[in-house]
PDB file of C-alpha atoms in Angstrom:
ATOM      1  CA  UNK A   1      72.908  92.793 157.454  1.00 96.00           C
ATOM      2  CA  UNK A   2      75.417  89.846 156.842  1.00 97.00           C
ATOM      3  CA  UNK A   3      77.213  89.023 160.354  1.00 98.00           C
ATOM      4  CA  UNK A   4      80.230  86.690 161.479  1.00 98.00           C
ATOM      5  CA  UNK A   5      80.286  85.181 164.784  1.00 97.00           C
ATOM      6  CA  UNK A   6      82.884  83.675 166.988  1.00 96.00           C
ATOM      7  CA  UNK A   7      81.927  81.890 170.111  1.00 94.00           C
ATOM      8  CA  UNK A   8      77.949  81.266 168.464  1.00 93.00           C
ATOM      9  CA  UNK A   9      77.930  78.182 170.460  1.00 91.00           C
ATOM     10  CA  UNK A  10      78.817  79.319 173.389  1.00 93.00           C
ATOM     11  CA  UNK A  11      75.936  80.769 175.801  1.00 95.00           C
ATOM     12  CA  UNK A  12      75.533  84.454 174.330  1.00 97.00           C
ATOM     13  CA  UNK A  13      75.967  83.294 171.139  1.00 96.00           C
ATOM     14  CA  UNK A  14      73.184  81.132 171.123  1.00 95.00           C
ATOM     15  CA  UNK A  15      70.729  83.246 172.847  1.00 96.00           C
ATOM     16  CA  UNK A  16      71.947  86.555 170.197  1.00 97.00           C
ATOM     17  CA  UNK A  17      72.102  84.150 167.048  1.00 96.00           C
ATOM     18  CA  UNK A  18      67.708  83.587 166.723  1.00 95.00           C
ATOM     19  CA  UNK A  19      67.353  87.563 168.046  1.00 97.00           C
ATOM     20  CA  UNK A  20      70.037  88.301 165.453  1.00 97.00           C
ATOM     21  CA  UNK A  21      67.662  86.221 162.140  1.00 96.00           C
ATOM     22  CA  UNK A  22      64.180  87.541 163.853  1.00 95.00           C
ATOM     23  CA  UNK A  23      65.292  90.651 162.583  1.00 94.00           C
ATOM     24  CA  UNK A  24      65.738  89.655 159.340  1.00 95.00           C
ATOM     25  CA  UNK A  25      70.306  89.669 159.667  1.00 97.00           C
ATOM     26  CA  UNK A  26      72.258  86.794 157.652  1.00 96.00           C
ATOM     27  CA  UNK A  27      74.768  84.654 160.026  1.00 96.00           C
ATOM     28  CA  UNK A  28      78.321  83.019 159.641  1.00 95.00           C
ATOM     29  CA  UNK A  29      79.630  81.604 161.918  1.00 96.00           C
ATOM     30  CA  UNK A  30      83.520  80.349 162.980  1.00 95.00           C
ATOM     31  CA  UNK A  31      84.161  77.449 164.825  1.00 93.00           C
ATOM     32  CA  UNK A  32      86.798  75.328 165.752  1.00 91.00           C
ATOM     33  CA  UNK A  33      84.734  71.668 165.621  1.00 84.00           C
ATOM     34  CA  UNK A  34      85.022  69.627 162.997  1.00 76.00           C
ATOM     35  CA  UNK A  35      81.625  68.925 161.948  1.00 73.00           C
ATOM     36  CA  UNK A  36      79.224  71.200 161.912  1.00 74.00           C
ATOM     37  CA  UNK A  37      75.949  69.230 163.029  1.00 68.00           C
ATOM     38  CA  UNK A  38      75.813  71.550 165.836  1.00 76.00           C
ATOM     39  CA  UNK A  39      74.494  74.398 163.662  1.00 85.00           C
ATOM     40  CA  UNK A  40      71.093  75.439 161.976  1.00 85.00           C
ATOM     41  CA  UNK A  41      70.816  74.834 158.719  1.00 86.00           C
ATOM     42  CA  UNK A  42      70.884  78.560 157.754  1.00 90.00           C
ATOM     43  CA  UNK A  43      74.020  79.641 159.434  1.00 93.00           C
ATOM     44  CA  UNK A  44      77.389  79.212 157.201  1.00 93.00           C
ATOM     45  CA  UNK A  45      79.787  77.914 158.497  1.00 94.00           C
ATOM     46  CA  UNK A  46      83.605  78.336 159.159  1.00 95.00           C
ATOM     47  CA  UNK A  47      86.518  77.191 160.763  1.00 94.00           C
ATOM     48  CA  UNK A  48      89.093  78.388 162.342  1.00 95.00           C
ATOM     49  CA  UNK A  49      92.035  77.208 165.491  1.00 95.00           C
ATOM     50  CA  UNK A  50      92.995  80.385 166.841  1.00 95.00           C
ATOM     51  CA  UNK A  51      95.555  78.688 168.574  1.00 93.00           C
ATOM     52  CA  UNK A  52      97.658  78.028 165.692  1.00 94.00           C
ATOM     53  CA  UNK A  53      96.417  81.056 163.733  1.00 95.00           C
ATOM     54  CA  UNK A  54      94.177  79.408 160.797  1.00 96.00           C
ATOM     55  CA  UNK A  55      90.708  80.747 159.733  1.00 95.00           C
ATOM     56  CA  UNK A  56      88.723  80.565 156.799  1.00 94.00           C
ATOM     57  CA  UNK A  57      88.813  84.266 154.676  1.00 91.00           C
ATOM     58  CA  UNK A  58      85.993  82.998 152.594  1.00 93.00           C
ATOM     59  CA  UNK A  59      83.771  84.147 156.199  1.00 94.00           C
ATOM     60  CA  UNK A  60      84.416  87.087 156.121  1.00 95.00           C
ATOM     61  CA  UNK A  61      83.279  87.320 152.468  1.00 93.00           C
ATOM     62  CA  UNK A  62      80.645  90.614 152.317  1.00 94.00           C
ATOM     63  CA  UNK A  63      80.210  90.554 156.462  1.00 97.00           C
ATOM     64  CA  UNK A  64      79.077  93.818 157.583  1.00 98.00           C
ATOM     65  CA  UNK A  65      80.003  93.390 161.258  1.00 98.00           C
ATOM     66  CA  UNK A  66      82.222  91.032 163.013  1.00 98.00           C
ATOM     67  CA  UNK A  67      80.821  89.819 166.896  1.00 98.00           C
ATOM     68  CA  UNK A  68      83.619  88.591 168.906  1.00 98.00           C
ATOM     69  CA  UNK A  69      82.200  86.347 171.321  1.00 97.00           C
ATOM     70  CA  UNK A  70      84.687  83.729 172.235  1.00 92.00           C
ATOM     71  CA  UNK A  71      86.901  82.417 174.847  1.00 93.00           C
ATOM     72  CA  UNK A  72      87.550  80.228 177.111  1.00 92.00           C
ATOM     73  CA  UNK A  73      85.241  79.589 180.420  1.00 90.00           C
ATOM     74  CA  UNK A  74      86.175  81.524 183.533  1.00 90.00           C
ATOM     75  CA  UNK A  75      84.844  79.686 186.250  1.00 85.00           C
ATOM     76  CA  UNK A  76      86.515  77.023 187.230  1.00 88.00           C
ATOM     77  CA  UNK A  77      89.734  76.324 189.094  1.00 89.00           C
ATOM     78  CA  UNK A  78      92.936  78.609 187.648  1.00 93.00           C
ATOM     79  CA  UNK A  79      95.263  75.993 187.012  1.00 94.00           C
ATOM     80  CA  UNK A  80      98.436  77.251 184.978  1.00 95.00           C
ATOM     81  CA  UNK A  81      97.333  75.739 182.088  1.00 96.00           C
ATOM     82  CA  UNK A  82      93.653  76.792 182.348  1.00 95.00           C
ATOM     83  CA  UNK A  83      94.674  80.677 182.898  1.00 95.00           C
ATOM     84  CA  UNK A  84      96.333  80.906 179.779  1.00 96.00           C
ATOM     85  CA  UNK A  85      93.250  79.104 177.567  1.00 96.00           C
ATOM     86  CA  UNK A  86      91.734  81.370 179.952  1.00 96.00           C
ATOM     87  CA  UNK A  87      94.250  84.158 178.131  1.00 97.00           C
ATOM     88  CA  UNK A  88      94.385  83.188 174.870  1.00 96.00           C
ATOM     89  CA  UNK A  89      91.181  82.233 173.710  1.00 95.00           C
ATOM     90  CA  UNK A  90      90.536  85.498 174.043  1.00 97.00           C
ATOM     91  CA  UNK A  91      93.653  87.627 173.271  1.00 97.00           C
ATOM     92  CA  UNK A  92      94.528  84.698 170.559  1.00 97.00           C
ATOM     93  CA  UNK A  93      90.922  84.937 168.827  1.00 97.00           C
ATOM     94  CA  UNK A  94      89.946  88.484 169.024  1.00 98.00           C
ATOM     95  CA  UNK A  95      93.839  88.496 166.872  1.00 98.00           C
ATOM     96  CA  UNK A  96      93.094  86.546 164.133  1.00 98.00           C
ATOM     97  CA  UNK A  97      89.864  88.541 163.267  1.00 98.00           C
ATOM     98  CA  UNK A  98      91.497  91.993 163.110  1.00 97.00           C
ATOM     99  CA  UNK A  99      94.552  90.479 161.561  1.00 97.00           C
ATOM    100  CA  UNK A 100      92.607  88.508 158.762  1.00 96.00           C
ATOM    101  CA  UNK A 101      90.860  92.010 158.418  1.00 96.00           C
ATOM    102  CA  UNK A 102      94.279  93.849 157.588  1.00 95.00           C
ATOM    103  CA  UNK A 103      95.280  91.234 155.319  1.00 94.00           C
ATOM    104  CA  UNK A 104      92.220  91.148 153.546  1.00 90.00           C
ATOM    105  CA  UNK A 105      91.601  94.095 151.626  1.00 83.00           C
ATOM    106  CA  UNK A 106      87.880  93.451 150.030  1.00 87.00           C
ATOM    107  CA  UNK A 107      86.605  93.556 153.079  1.00 93.00           C
ATOM    108  CA  UNK A 108      83.287  95.522 153.566  1.00 95.00           C
ATOM    109  CA  UNK A 109      83.205  95.194 157.755  1.00 97.00           C
ATOM    110  CA  UNK A 110      82.411  98.103 158.806  1.00 97.00           C
ATOM    111  CA  UNK A 111      81.845  97.475 162.263  1.00 98.00           C
ATOM    112  CA  UNK A 112      83.576  94.868 165.341  1.00 98.00           C
ATOM    113  CA  UNK A 113      81.708  94.386 168.236  1.00 98.00           C
ATOM    114  CA  UNK A 114      83.718  92.575 171.085  1.00 98.00           C
ATOM    115  CA  UNK A 115      82.844  91.345 174.367  1.00 98.00           C
ATOM    116  CA  UNK A 116      84.948  91.767 177.321  1.00 98.00           C
ATOM    117  CA  UNK A 117      83.798  91.929 181.332  1.00 97.00           C
ATOM    118  CA  UNK A 118      83.346  94.170 183.954  1.00 97.00           C
ATOM    119  CA  UNK A 119      86.374  91.936 185.531  1.00 96.00           C
ATOM    120  CA  UNK A 120      88.663  94.968 184.291  1.00 97.00           C
ATOM    121  CA  UNK A 121      87.628  97.231 187.605  1.00 98.00           C
ATOM    122  CA  UNK A 122      89.101  97.417 190.958  1.00 97.00           C
ATOM    123  CA  UNK A 123      87.051  95.849 193.787  1.00 96.00           C
ATOM    124  CA  UNK A 124      85.189  98.854 195.957  1.00 96.00           C
ATOM    125  CA  UNK A 125      82.112  98.831 198.280  1.00 94.00           C
ATOM    126  CA  UNK A 126      82.162 102.126 197.252  1.00 96.00           C
ATOM    127  CA  UNK A 127      82.076 103.410 193.959  1.00 97.00           C
ATOM    128  CA  UNK A 128      80.214 102.815 190.624  1.00 98.00           C
ATOM    129  CA  UNK A 129      82.074 102.241 187.705  1.00 98.00           C
ATOM    130  CA  UNK A 130      81.115 103.941 184.193  1.00 97.00           C
ATOM    131  CA  UNK A 131      83.269 103.125 180.877  1.00 97.00           C
ATOM    132  CA  UNK A 132      85.491 106.022 181.543  1.00 96.00           C
ATOM    133  CA  UNK A 133      86.597 104.956 184.846  1.00 95.00           C
ATOM    134  CA  UNK A 134      90.573 104.805 183.850  1.00 94.00           C
ATOM    135  CA  UNK A 135      91.399 102.331 187.204  1.00 94.00           C
ATOM    136  CA  UNK A 136      92.471  98.463 186.384  1.00 95.00           C
ATOM    137  CA  UNK A 137      91.581  96.169 189.203  1.00 95.00           C
ATOM    138  CA  UNK A 138      95.131  94.287 190.252  1.00 95.00           C
ATOM    139  CA  UNK A 139      93.951  90.846 189.369  1.00 94.00           C
ATOM    140  CA  UNK A 140      94.582  88.031 187.078  1.00 95.00           C
ATOM    141  CA  UNK A 141      90.423  88.920 185.526  1.00 95.00           C
ATOM    142  CA  UNK A 142      91.264  92.364 184.562  1.00 96.00           C
ATOM    143  CA  UNK A 143      94.802  91.197 183.102  1.00 97.00           C
ATOM    144  CA  UNK A 144      92.753  89.426 180.457  1.00 97.00           C
ATOM    145  CA  UNK A 145      90.675  92.411 180.235  1.00 97.00           C
ATOM    146  CA  UNK A 146      93.071  94.300 179.781  1.00 97.00           C
ATOM    147  CA  UNK A 147      95.154  92.343 177.118  1.00 97.00           C
ATOM    148  CA  UNK A 148      91.597  91.435 175.708  1.00 98.00           C
ATOM    149  CA  UNK A 149      90.400  95.005 174.556  1.00 98.00           C
ATOM    150  CA  UNK A 150      94.035  95.916 173.232  1.00 98.00           C
ATOM    151  CA  UNK A 151      93.779  93.639 170.828  1.00 98.00           C
ATOM    152  CA  UNK A 152      90.109  94.829 170.331  1.00 98.00           C
ATOM    153  CA  UNK A 153      91.143  98.363 169.955  1.00 98.00           C
ATOM    154  CA  UNK A 154      94.069  97.735 166.945  1.00 98.00           C
ATOM    155  CA  UNK A 155      90.403  96.808 164.631  1.00 98.00           C
ATOM    156  CA  UNK A 156      90.189 100.992 165.090  1.00 97.00           C
ATOM    157  CA  UNK A 157      92.572 100.409 162.471  1.00 96.00           C
ATOM    158  CA  UNK A 158      90.926  98.379 160.081  1.00 96.00           C
ATOM    159  CA  UNK A 159      87.154  99.458 160.715  1.00 97.00           C
ATOM    160  CA  UNK A 160      85.092 102.053 161.068  1.00 97.00           C
ATOM    161  CA  UNK A 161      83.714 101.902 164.769  1.00 98.00           C
ATOM    162  CA  UNK A 162      84.925  99.745 167.483  1.00 98.00           C
ATOM    163  CA  UNK A 163      82.582  98.752 170.325  1.00 98.00           C
ATOM    164  CA  UNK A 164      83.542  96.563 173.798  1.00 98.00           C
ATOM    165  CA  UNK A 165      81.084  95.141 176.157  1.00 98.00           C
ATOM    166  CA  UNK A 166      81.846  94.222 179.635  1.00 98.00           C
ATOM    167  CA  UNK A 167      79.746  92.230 180.863  1.00 98.00           C
ATOM    168  CA  UNK A 168      78.545  91.691 184.376  1.00 97.00           C
ATOM    169  CA  UNK A 169      76.816  88.808 185.772  1.00 96.00           C
ATOM    170  CA  UNK A 170      74.937  86.760 183.597  1.00 97.00           C
ATOM    171  CA  UNK A 171      71.953  85.254 184.675  1.00 97.00           C
ATOM    172  CA  UNK A 172      70.208  82.558 182.240  1.00 96.00           C
ATOM    173  CA  UNK A 173      68.721  79.703 182.843  1.00 93.00           C
ATOM    174  CA  UNK A 174      71.335  78.005 179.985  1.00 92.00           C
ATOM    175  CA  UNK A 175      74.169  78.335 182.288  1.00 88.00           C
ATOM    176  CA  UNK A 176      76.491  81.169 183.404  1.00 87.00           C
ATOM    177  CA  UNK A 177      76.246  82.257 187.023  1.00 88.00           C
ATOM    178  CA  UNK A 178      72.755  81.616 188.195  1.00 92.00           C
ATOM    179  CA  UNK A 179      72.989  77.569 187.991  1.00 90.00           C
ATOM    180  CA  UNK A 180      75.935  77.648 190.802  1.00 89.00           C
ATOM    181  CA  UNK A 181      73.350  79.663 192.743  1.00 91.00           C
ATOM    182  CA  UNK A 182      69.718  78.628 191.865  1.00 92.00           C
ATOM    183  CA  UNK A 183      70.752  74.389 192.588  1.00 91.00           C
ATOM    184  CA  UNK A 184      71.422  74.335 196.127  1.00 91.00           C
ATOM    185  CA  UNK A 185      69.360  77.037 197.127  1.00 92.00           C
ATOM    186  CA  UNK A 186      66.618  75.848 195.751  1.00 92.00           C
ATOM    187  CA  UNK A 187      67.582  72.541 197.976  1.00 90.00           C
ATOM    188  CA  UNK A 188      67.401  75.132 200.908  1.00 90.00           C
ATOM    189  CA  UNK A 189      71.678  74.307 200.919  1.00 90.00           C
ATOM    190  CA  UNK A 190      71.996  78.426 199.191  1.00 89.00           C
ATOM    191  CA  UNK A 191      74.692  79.956 200.580  1.00 90.00           C
ATOM    192  CA  UNK A 192      76.484  83.746 200.014  1.00 93.00           C
ATOM    193  CA  UNK A 193      79.835  84.484 199.991  1.00 92.00           C
ATOM    194  CA  UNK A 194      81.720  85.939 203.032  1.00 92.00           C
ATOM    195  CA  UNK A 195      79.520  88.115 204.362  1.00 93.00           C
ATOM    196  CA  UNK A 196      77.499  89.234 201.476  1.00 94.00           C
ATOM    197  CA  UNK A 197      77.567  93.229 200.852  1.00 96.00           C
ATOM    198  CA  UNK A 198      79.907  92.345 198.209  1.00 97.00           C
ATOM    199  CA  UNK A 199      78.280  94.010 194.542  1.00 97.00           C
ATOM    200  CA  UNK A 200      76.700  92.257 191.561  1.00 97.00           C
ATOM    201  CA  UNK A 201      76.120  93.834 188.923  1.00 98.00           C
ATOM    202  CA  UNK A 202      73.763  90.867 186.939  1.00 98.00           C
ATOM    203  CA  UNK A 203      72.178  90.539 183.669  1.00 98.00           C
ATOM    204  CA  UNK A 204      69.556  89.048 182.006  1.00 98.00           C
ATOM    205  CA  UNK A 205      70.652  87.250 178.911  1.00 98.00           C
ATOM    206  CA  UNK A 206      67.478  88.119 177.562  1.00 98.00           C
ATOM    207  CA  UNK A 207      68.559  91.615 178.281  1.00 98.00           C
ATOM    208  CA  UNK A 208      72.555  91.592 177.243  1.00 98.00           C
ATOM    209  CA  UNK A 209      71.549  90.100 173.654  1.00 98.00           C
ATOM    210  CA  UNK A 210      69.298  93.099 172.985  1.00 98.00           C
ATOM    211  CA  UNK A 211      72.261  94.753 174.088  1.00 98.00           C
ATOM    212  CA  UNK A 212      74.657  93.591 171.516  1.00 98.00           C
ATOM    213  CA  UNK A 213      71.925  93.527 168.373  1.00 98.00           C
ATOM    214  CA  UNK A 214      70.810  97.593 169.810  1.00 98.00           C
ATOM    215  CA  UNK A 215      74.504  98.441 169.309  1.00 98.00           C
ATOM    216  CA  UNK A 216      74.520  97.118 165.728  1.00 98.00           C
ATOM    217  CA  UNK A 217      73.183 100.918 165.334  1.00 97.00           C
ATOM    218  CA  UNK A 218      74.979 102.563 168.368  1.00 98.00           C
ATOM    219  CA  UNK A 219      78.891 101.963 168.396  1.00 98.00           C
ATOM    220  CA  UNK A 220      80.739 102.740 171.987  1.00 98.00           C
ATOM    221  CA  UNK A 221      81.950 101.232 175.421  1.00 98.00           C
ATOM    222  CA  UNK A 222      79.538 100.237 177.077  1.00 98.00           C
ATOM    223  CA  UNK A 223      78.694  98.092 180.469  1.00 98.00           C
ATOM    224  CA  UNK A 224      76.430  95.359 180.215  1.00 98.00           C
ATOM    225  CA  UNK A 225      74.655  95.534 183.402  1.00 98.00           C
ATOM    226  CA  UNK A 226      71.115  96.042 185.052  1.00 98.00           C
ATOM    227  CA  UNK A 227      70.567  99.435 185.911  1.00 98.00           C
ATOM    228  CA  UNK A 228      69.647  98.267 189.777  1.00 98.00           C
ATOM    229  CA  UNK A 229      72.702  95.681 190.760  1.00 98.00           C
ATOM    230  CA  UNK A 230      72.176  93.889 194.969  1.00 98.00           C
ATOM    231  CA  UNK A 231      74.543  92.461 197.144  1.00 97.00           C
ATOM    232  CA  UNK A 232      75.754  88.902 197.167  1.00 95.00           C
ATOM    233  CA  UNK A 233      73.539  88.315 199.868  1.00 95.00           C
ATOM    234  CA  UNK A 234      70.356  89.515 198.477  1.00 96.00           C
ATOM    235  CA  UNK A 235      71.060  87.734 195.339  1.00 96.00           C
ATOM    236  CA  UNK A 236      71.261  84.593 197.614  1.00 95.00           C
ATOM    237  CA  UNK A 237      67.852  85.812 199.391  1.00 95.00           C
ATOM    238  CA  UNK A 238      65.894  86.615 196.562  1.00 96.00           C
ATOM    239  CA  UNK A 239      66.734  83.191 194.787  1.00 95.00           C
ATOM    240  CA  UNK A 240      65.182  81.270 198.198  1.00 94.00           C
ATOM    241  CA  UNK A 241      62.560  84.045 197.927  1.00 94.00           C
ATOM    242  CA  UNK A 242      61.267  82.819 194.038  1.00 95.00           C
ATOM    243  CA  UNK A 243      61.528  79.449 194.884  1.00 94.00           C
ATOM    244  CA  UNK A 244      59.899  79.976 197.989  1.00 93.00           C
ATOM    245  CA  UNK A 245      62.163  77.709 200.194  1.00 92.00           C
ATOM    246  CA  UNK A 246      64.023  79.329 203.878  1.00 88.00           C
ATOM    247  CA  UNK A 247      67.343  80.347 204.189  1.00 84.00           C
ATOM    248  CA  UNK A 248      69.460  79.505 207.099  1.00 83.00           C
ATOM    249  CA  UNK A 249      72.999  79.104 206.413  1.00 87.00           C
ATOM    250  CA  UNK A 250      75.121  81.437 206.536  1.00 86.00           C
ATOM    251  CA  UNK A 251      77.999  83.021 204.782  1.00 89.00           C
ATOM    252  CA  UNK A 252      80.714  80.547 203.602  1.00 91.00           C
ATOM    253  CA  UNK A 253      84.177  81.963 205.247  1.00 90.00           C
ATOM    254  CA  UNK A 254      86.716  83.134 202.038  1.00 87.00           C
ATOM    255  CA  UNK A 255      89.000  80.254 203.783  1.00 87.00           C
ATOM    256  CA  UNK A 256      86.705  77.764 202.636  1.00 90.00           C
ATOM    257  CA  UNK A 257      86.150  79.028 199.290  1.00 87.00           C
ATOM    258  CA  UNK A 258      90.200  79.241 198.421  1.00 84.00           C
ATOM    259  CA  UNK A 259      90.465  76.204 199.447  1.00 86.00           C
ATOM    260  CA  UNK A 260      88.028  74.396 196.888  1.00 85.00           C
ATOM    261  CA  UNK A 261      88.651  76.474 194.323  1.00 86.00           C
ATOM    262  CA  UNK A 262      91.882  78.030 194.846  1.00 89.00           C
ATOM    263  CA  UNK A 263      92.801  81.834 193.605  1.00 88.00           C
ATOM    264  CA  UNK A 264      89.921  82.039 191.497  1.00 89.00           C
ATOM    265  CA  UNK A 265      87.873  81.797 194.724  1.00 88.00           C
ATOM    266  CA  UNK A 266      88.634  85.597 194.944  1.00 87.00           C
ATOM    267  CA  UNK A 267      87.096  86.698 192.346  1.00 89.00           C
ATOM    268  CA  UNK A 268      83.901  84.775 194.750  1.00 90.00           C
ATOM    269  CA  UNK A 269      84.449  88.339 196.767  1.00 93.00           C
ATOM    270  CA  UNK A 270      84.951  90.886 194.967  1.00 95.00           C
ATOM    271  CA  UNK A 271      82.583  94.134 194.377  1.00 97.00           C
ATOM    272  CA  UNK A 272      82.298  95.983 191.012  1.00 97.00           C
ATOM    273  CA  UNK A 273      78.996  98.172 191.065  1.00 98.00           C
ATOM    274  CA  UNK A 274      79.321  99.067 187.850  1.00 98.00           C
ATOM    275  CA  UNK A 275      76.609 101.663 185.653  1.00 98.00           C
ATOM    276  CA  UNK A 276      74.292 101.090 182.957  1.00 98.00           C
ATOM    277  CA  UNK A 277      73.652 105.262 182.506  1.00 98.00           C
ATOM    278  CA  UNK A 278      75.553 105.015 179.553  1.00 98.00           C
ATOM    279  CA  UNK A 279      73.881 102.782 177.644  1.00 98.00           C
ATOM    280  CA  UNK A 280      70.596 103.615 179.090  1.00 98.00           C
ATOM    281  CA  UNK A 281      71.115 107.741 178.134  1.00 98.00           C
ATOM    282  CA  UNK A 282      70.769 107.304 174.031  1.00 98.00           C
ATOM    283  CA  UNK A 283      67.731 104.686 174.377  1.00 98.00           C
ATOM    284  CA  UNK A 284      68.108 101.423 175.234  1.00 98.00           C
ATOM    285  CA  UNK A 285      65.225  99.791 177.190  1.00 98.00           C
ATOM    286  CA  UNK A 286      65.667  97.205 180.031  1.00 98.00           C
ATOM    287  CA  UNK A 287      63.701  94.947 180.376  1.00 98.00           C
ATOM    288  CA  UNK A 288      64.150  93.276 183.593  1.00 98.00           C
ATOM    289  CA  UNK A 289      65.686  96.200 185.266  1.00 98.00           C
ATOM    290  CA  UNK A 290      64.620  94.627 188.748  1.00 98.00           C
ATOM    291  CA  UNK A 291      66.565  90.847 189.771  1.00 98.00           C
ATOM    292  CA  UNK A 292      62.585  90.184 191.088  1.00 97.00           C
ATOM    293  CA  UNK A 293      61.778  90.166 187.670  1.00 97.00           C
ATOM    294  CA  UNK A 294      64.384  88.765 186.272  1.00 97.00           C
ATOM    295  CA  UNK A 295      65.104  86.057 188.446  1.00 97.00           C
ATOM    296  CA  UNK A 296      61.023  85.187 188.476  1.00 96.00           C
ATOM    297  CA  UNK A 297      61.007  85.200 184.194  1.00 96.00           C
ATOM    298  CA  UNK A 298      64.049  82.263 185.330  1.00 96.00           C
ATOM    299  CA  UNK A 299      63.013  80.752 187.437  1.00 95.00           C
ATOM    300  CA  UNK A 300      62.773  77.413 189.067  1.00 89.00           C
ATOM    301  CA  UNK A 301      65.007  76.072 186.281  1.00 80.00           C
ATOM    302  CA  UNK A 302      63.311  73.155 184.622  1.00 61.00           C
ATOM    303  CA  UNK A 303      65.456  70.674 183.896  1.00 46.00           C
ATOM    304  CA  UNK A 304      65.670  70.001 179.776  1.00 43.00           C
ATOM    305  CA  UNK A 305      64.032  66.072 178.350  1.00 36.00           C
TER     306      UNK A 305
END
């Protein structure tokens, strides 16, 4: 297939592209950068600017599938400017892609696949969330996901299939949630947040990108999480165990996190247990269903030369 990807230079995009190419797919990428030097020569690169509503419509020529991954990182202090960027980068980017398909009556796109997030679900220590749950959290991340998915759903008017991949805590050597936890823990300074009892629905980066490839032939809405969530305390303890270092610090109290990180710190105390049963029931198999195996594969972190 010919696949157009927005957010191709992000954490997920950089891991996904080689896997798609290995499967024989041709990749086109959208970028806001002024030059194309960061992309290999075998990728067709086109420019866009979601904020200004600008896109090179040649990007859609002969495209079969659009994969939308673009979005400003949410793990930052939520100033008013940052919150605007987090929301608009997802909403305006998705809207521009969908509107471009609506006005291009010669396009051949049959499937629109978008990243999303399990942050749409309310925090709960007891509930296990499936994709059919309609409860929405009263939080900024949920507000973002709700507005984001509303734009994704509009693609139903112009393509045959629309898929939403609600991503959990991504474990990767290249970024995501693992680095800020692993680096201090490797030095014996790891600590969980509060009592550490909050559920962490995680996924290894390789399982995440394999899931995107699987969804090419299996459209739907899926929680992109491993089948065995852990508590935040167990996550930190498992990292320490993998590094074979002692763990002695108590949990970091909520007031300290809020002082350091502001409103964004609230997310660290959210407990979301999302189920992976839906995608497993149609045949997807995780290479890393257990946290210990995922950490063993990813740790120790190695400094790039």
